């Protein structure tokens, strides 16, 4: 009987033990992410060097560097000193654009993409073009040189532009319609 009582007490006390955390069979140190970040940095540096080489082949063109990490030049710059407005958040812009490779081979020629209306920062548009439109005034035509991370990135456009392809986009801004605030809308009614 003592043996049975001892077994019961042993089972009782061992059953009251708190659960222990289970540890994974293998642990990652995060090195994959570090390696991926380093690969991306190297790829961006190579693309930027190549874009700079292309710009060096056109010494007569005055390239400007944007704070957002791309280059551009004016094909047609606005000379209207009274209208210095550039689009801001919510403004609707009407524009045309064409896209080519960094070497100048057309991907989407002029007129191939329809004229587009776009509400600044409220609709989907690739990063570089979204940032580039904010630099433009009505009537201007600007050519932008975008590294792939400012263009269509890893996924491409799923049509003609592949993965990690830097591009040139020639953009003509036709019109800027300022965003109407609720007060302006109510006053018009």
mmCIF file of C-alpha atoms in Angstrom:
data_model
loop_
_atom_site.group_PDB
_atom_site.id
_atom_site.type_symbol
_atom_site.label_atom_id
_atom_site.label_comp_id
_atom_site.label_asym_id
_atom_site.label_seq_id
_atom_site.Cartn_x
_atom_site.Cartn_y
_atom_site.Cartn_z
ATOM 1 C CA UNK A 1 0.000 0.000 0.000
ATOM 2 C CA UNK A 2 2.906 2.319 0.780
ATOM 3 C CA UNK A 3 4.205 1.779 -2.723
ATOM 4 C CA UNK A 4 0.884 2.814 -4.263
ATOM 5 C CA UNK A 5 0.674 5.887 -1.998
ATOM 6 C CA UNK A 6 4.229 6.854 -2.963
ATOM 7 C CA UNK A 7 3.443 6.499 -6.681
ATOM 8 C CA UNK A 8 0.274 8.577 -6.298
ATOM 9 C CA UNK A 9 2.162 11.318 -4.422
ATOM 10 C CA UNK A 10 4.932 11.256 -7.038
ATOM 11 C CA UNK A 11 2.388 11.609 -9.869
ATOM 12 C CA UNK A 12 0.542 14.352 -7.984
ATOM 13 C CA UNK A 13 3.662 16.493 -7.497
ATOM 14 C CA UNK A 14 5.028 15.902 -10.973
ATOM 15 C CA UNK A 15 1.660 16.871 -12.525
ATOM 16 C CA UNK A 16 1.730 20.249 -10.770
ATOM 17 C CA UNK A 17 4.901 21.271 -12.510
ATOM 18 C CA UNK A 18 4.483 24.476 -14.591
ATOM 19 C CA UNK A 19 4.811 24.114 -18.377
ATOM 20 C CA UNK A 20 8.227 24.792 -19.870
ATOM 21 C CA UNK A 21 8.776 26.817 -22.995
ATOM 22 C CA UNK A 22 9.644 24.851 -26.095
ATOM 23 C CA UNK A 23 12.632 26.087 -28.013
ATOM 24 C CA UNK A 24 12.971 25.940 -31.800
ATOM 25 C CA UNK A 25 15.069 23.163 -33.252
ATOM 26 C CA UNK A 26 17.178 25.699 -35.163
ATOM 27 C CA UNK A 27 17.760 29.387 -34.573
ATOM 28 C CA UNK A 28 18.484 31.993 -37.235
ATOM 29 C CA UNK A 29 20.755 34.873 -36.443
ATOM 30 C CA UNK A 30 19.206 37.254 -38.984
ATOM 31 C CA UNK A 31 22.145 36.837 -41.322
ATOM 32 C CA UNK A 32 19.833 36.218 -44.305
ATOM 33 C CA UNK A 33 18.281 39.650 -43.885
ATOM 34 C CA UNK A 34 21.708 41.258 -43.459
ATOM 35 C CA UNK A 35 22.920 39.539 -46.645
ATOM 36 C CA UNK A 36 19.803 40.654 -48.539
ATOM 37 C CA UNK A 37 20.264 44.268 -47.433
ATOM 38 C CA UNK A 38 23.906 44.177 -48.538
ATOM 39 C CA UNK A 39 22.955 42.697 -51.949
ATOM 40 C CA UNK A 40 20.379 45.441 -52.457
ATOM 41 C CA UNK A 41 22.873 48.159 -51.531
ATOM 42 C CA UNK A 42 25.379 46.767 -54.033
ATOM 43 C CA UNK A 43 22.713 46.532 -56.752
ATOM 44 C CA UNK A 44 21.584 50.134 -56.166
ATOM 45 C CA UNK A 45 25.190 51.372 -56.241
ATOM 46 C CA UNK A 46 25.819 49.531 -59.539
ATOM 47 C CA UNK A 47 22.630 50.966 -61.095
ATOM 48 C CA UNK A 48 23.492 54.489 -59.961
ATOM 49 C CA UNK A 49 27.029 54.158 -61.357
ATOM 50 C CA UNK A 50 25.618 52.974 -64.680
ATOM 51 C CA UNK A 51 23.107 55.858 -64.801
ATOM 52 C CA UNK A 52 25.948 58.299 -64.123
ATOM 53 C CA UNK A 53 27.914 56.755 -67.018
ATOM 54 C CA UNK A 54 24.914 57.284 -69.307
ATOM 55 C CA UNK A 55 24.619 60.900 -68.139
ATOM 56 C CA UNK A 56 28.351 61.361 -68.774
ATOM 57 C CA UNK A 57 27.770 60.500 -72.458
ATOM 58 C CA UNK A 58 25.531 63.594 -72.740
ATOM 59 C CA UNK A 59 27.718 66.453 -71.462
ATOM 60 C CA UNK A 60 25.487 69.113 -73.085
ATOM 61 C CA UNK A 61 22.473 68.091 -70.960
ATOM 62 C CA UNK A 62 22.097 69.753 -67.564
ATOM 63 C CA UNK A 63 21.102 66.937 -65.213
ATOM 64 C CA UNK A 64 19.610 67.787 -61.850
ATOM 65 C CA UNK A 65 19.686 65.483 -58.834
ATOM 66 C CA UNK A 66 16.525 65.102 -56.799
ATOM 67 C CA UNK A 67 16.581 64.707 -53.048
ATOM 68 C CA UNK A 68 14.559 61.522 -53.591
ATOM 69 C CA UNK A 69 17.341 59.588 -55.352
ATOM 70 C CA UNK A 70 16.873 60.086 -59.104
ATOM 71 C CA UNK A 71 18.075 62.432 -61.840
ATOM 72 C CA UNK A 72 16.177 64.597 -64.319
ATOM 73 C CA UNK A 73 16.461 67.305 -66.929
ATOM 74 C CA UNK A 74 14.029 69.726 -68.542
ATOM 75 C CA UNK A 75 13.009 69.220 -72.168
ATOM 76 C CA UNK A 76 10.616 72.171 -71.861
ATOM 77 C CA UNK A 77 10.792 74.393 -68.799
ATOM 78 C CA UNK A 78 8.034 76.811 -67.858
ATOM 79 C CA UNK A 79 9.011 80.438 -68.387
ATOM 80 C CA UNK A 80 5.777 81.714 -66.799
ATOM 81 C CA UNK A 81 6.983 83.633 -63.741
ATOM 82 C CA UNK A 82 3.441 84.285 -62.483
ATOM 83 C CA UNK A 83 2.565 80.596 -62.087
ATOM 84 C CA UNK A 84 5.147 78.910 -59.901
ATOM 85 C CA UNK A 85 2.756 76.300 -58.509
ATOM 86 C CA UNK A 86 3.777 72.661 -58.327
ATOM 87 C CA UNK A 87 1.288 69.936 -57.386
ATOM 88 C CA UNK A 88 0.685 69.197 -53.728
ATOM 89 C CA UNK A 89 -1.116 66.430 -51.850
ATOM 90 C CA UNK A 90 -4.599 65.842 -53.279
ATOM 91 C CA UNK A 91 -4.194 68.025 -56.388
ATOM 92 C CA UNK A 92 -5.258 66.318 -59.608
ATOM 93 C CA UNK A 93 -2.714 66.408 -62.429
ATOM 94 C CA UNK A 94 -3.187 65.523 -66.082
ATOM 95 C CA UNK A 95 -0.064 64.167 -67.765
ATOM 96 C CA UNK A 96 1.375 62.014 -70.544
ATOM 97 C CA UNK A 97 4.484 59.897 -70.289
ATOM 98 C CA UNK A 98 6.648 57.448 -72.159
ATOM 99 C CA UNK A 99 9.143 54.955 -70.775
ATOM 100 C CA UNK A 100 12.408 53.689 -72.212
ATOM 101 C CA UNK A 101 15.418 51.743 -71.037
ATOM 102 C CA UNK A 102 18.370 53.669 -69.641
ATOM 103 C CA UNK A 103 20.023 53.134 -73.041
ATOM 104 C CA UNK A 104 17.073 54.886 -74.737
ATOM 105 C CA UNK A 105 15.254 51.875 -76.249
ATOM 106 C CA UNK A 106 11.472 52.507 -76.097
ATOM 107 C CA UNK A 107 9.455 50.307 -73.758
ATOM 108 C CA UNK A 108 6.224 52.325 -73.891
ATOM 109 C CA UNK A 109 6.503 54.888 -76.696
ATOM 110 C CA UNK A 110 4.893 58.315 -76.761
ATOM 111 C CA UNK A 111 1.137 57.935 -77.111
ATOM 112 C CA UNK A 112 1.217 54.259 -76.133
ATOM 113 C CA UNK A 113 0.163 55.094 -72.573
ATOM 114 C CA UNK A 114 -3.103 57.071 -72.414
ATOM 115 C CA UNK A 115 -3.225 60.589 -70.937
ATOM 116 C CA UNK A 116 -3.656 60.092 -67.243
ATOM 117 C CA UNK A 117 -5.353 61.954 -64.425
ATOM 118 C CA UNK A 118 -3.754 61.357 -61.063
ATOM 119 C CA UNK A 119 -4.571 62.665 -57.578
ATOM 120 C CA UNK A 120 -1.191 63.374 -55.963
ATOM 121 C CA UNK A 121 -0.393 60.778 -53.270
ATOM 122 C CA UNK A 122 -3.957 59.440 -53.267
ATOM 123 C CA UNK A 123 -3.668 56.896 -56.068
ATOM 124 C CA UNK A 124 -1.274 54.150 -57.033
ATOM 125 C CA UNK A 125 1.688 55.199 -59.182
ATOM 126 C CA UNK A 126 5.288 54.055 -59.133
ATOM 127 C CA UNK A 127 7.422 55.912 -56.587
ATOM 128 C CA UNK A 128 9.739 57.857 -58.881
ATOM 129 C CA UNK A 129 6.954 59.233 -61.075
ATOM 130 C CA UNK A 130 4.894 60.155 -58.017
ATOM 131 C CA UNK A 131 7.854 62.136 -56.644
ATOM 132 C CA UNK A 132 8.820 63.559 -60.043
ATOM 133 C CA UNK A 133 5.379 65.015 -60.736
ATOM 134 C CA UNK A 134 5.689 67.094 -57.560
ATOM 135 C CA UNK A 135 8.709 68.869 -59.106
ATOM 136 C CA UNK A 136 6.870 69.947 -62.265
ATOM 137 C CA UNK A 137 4.783 72.950 -63.295
ATOM 138 C CA UNK A 138 2.014 73.109 -65.883
ATOM 139 C CA UNK A 139 3.276 72.861 -69.454
ATOM 140 C CA UNK A 140 6.661 71.396 -68.576
ATOM 141 C CA UNK A 141 8.215 68.298 -70.089
ATOM 142 C CA UNK A 142 10.829 66.596 -67.946
ATOM 143 C CA UNK A 143 12.906 63.467 -68.528
ATOM 144 C CA UNK A 144 13.558 61.435 -65.377
ATOM 145 C CA UNK A 145 16.228 58.755 -64.914
ATOM 146 C CA UNK A 146 15.023 56.322 -62.262
ATOM 147 C CA UNK A 147 17.013 53.512 -60.656
ATOM 148 C CA UNK A 148 14.910 50.341 -60.413
ATOM 149 C CA UNK A 149 13.921 50.874 -56.774
ATOM 150 C CA UNK A 150 12.316 54.194 -57.802
ATOM 151 C CA UNK A 151 10.695 52.597 -60.860
ATOM 152 C CA UNK A 152 9.026 49.184 -60.782
ATOM 153 C CA UNK A 153 11.481 47.427 -58.457
ATOM 154 C CA UNK A 154 11.720 43.702 -58.002
ATOM 155 C CA UNK A 155 8.339 42.866 -59.561
ATOM 156 C CA UNK A 156 8.520 44.989 -62.716
ATOM 157 C CA UNK A 157 5.246 46.125 -64.247
ATOM 158 C CA UNK A 158 4.202 42.544 -65.109
ATOM 159 C CA UNK A 159 3.981 43.494 -68.784
ATOM 160 C CA UNK A 160 7.057 44.911 -70.522
ATOM 161 C CA UNK A 161 9.347 45.943 -67.667
ATOM 162 C CA UNK A 162 11.257 43.179 -65.919
ATOM 163 C CA UNK A 163 12.691 42.824 -62.454
ATOM 164 C CA UNK A 164 15.161 45.479 -61.208
ATOM 165 C CA UNK A 165 15.237 47.526 -64.431
ATOM 166 C CA UNK A 166 16.263 51.200 -64.251
ATOM 167 C CA UNK A 167 14.229 53.354 -66.649
ATOM 168 C CA UNK A 168 13.904 56.739 -68.309
ATOM 169 C CA UNK A 169 10.467 58.381 -68.155
ATOM 170 C CA UNK A 170 9.644 61.426 -70.282
ATOM 171 C CA UNK A 171 6.701 63.241 -68.691
ATOM 172 C CA UNK A 172 4.589 66.169 -69.912
ATOM 173 C CA UNK A 173 2.410 67.832 -67.271
ATOM 174 C CA UNK A 174 -0.636 69.376 -68.964
ATOM 175 C CA UNK A 175 -2.745 70.598 -66.074
ATOM 176 C CA UNK A 176 -2.868 70.950 -62.280
ATOM 177 C CA UNK A 177 -6.270 71.153 -60.609
ATOM 178 C CA UNK A 178 -5.919 72.218 -56.988
ATOM 179 C CA UNK A 179 -7.687 70.117 -54.392
ATOM 180 C CA UNK A 180 -10.909 71.692 -53.230
ATOM 181 C CA UNK A 181 -11.337 71.825 -49.467
ATOM 182 C CA UNK A 182 -14.698 71.110 -47.844
ATOM 183 C CA UNK A 183 -15.268 74.864 -47.284
ATOM 184 C CA UNK A 184 -14.758 75.642 -50.962
ATOM 185 C CA UNK A 185 -17.081 72.794 -51.965
ATOM 186 C CA UNK A 186 -19.815 73.977 -49.555
ATOM 187 C CA UNK A 187 -19.523 77.603 -50.789
ATOM 188 C CA UNK A 188 -20.102 76.492 -54.378
ATOM 189 C CA UNK A 189 -23.404 74.756 -53.548
#
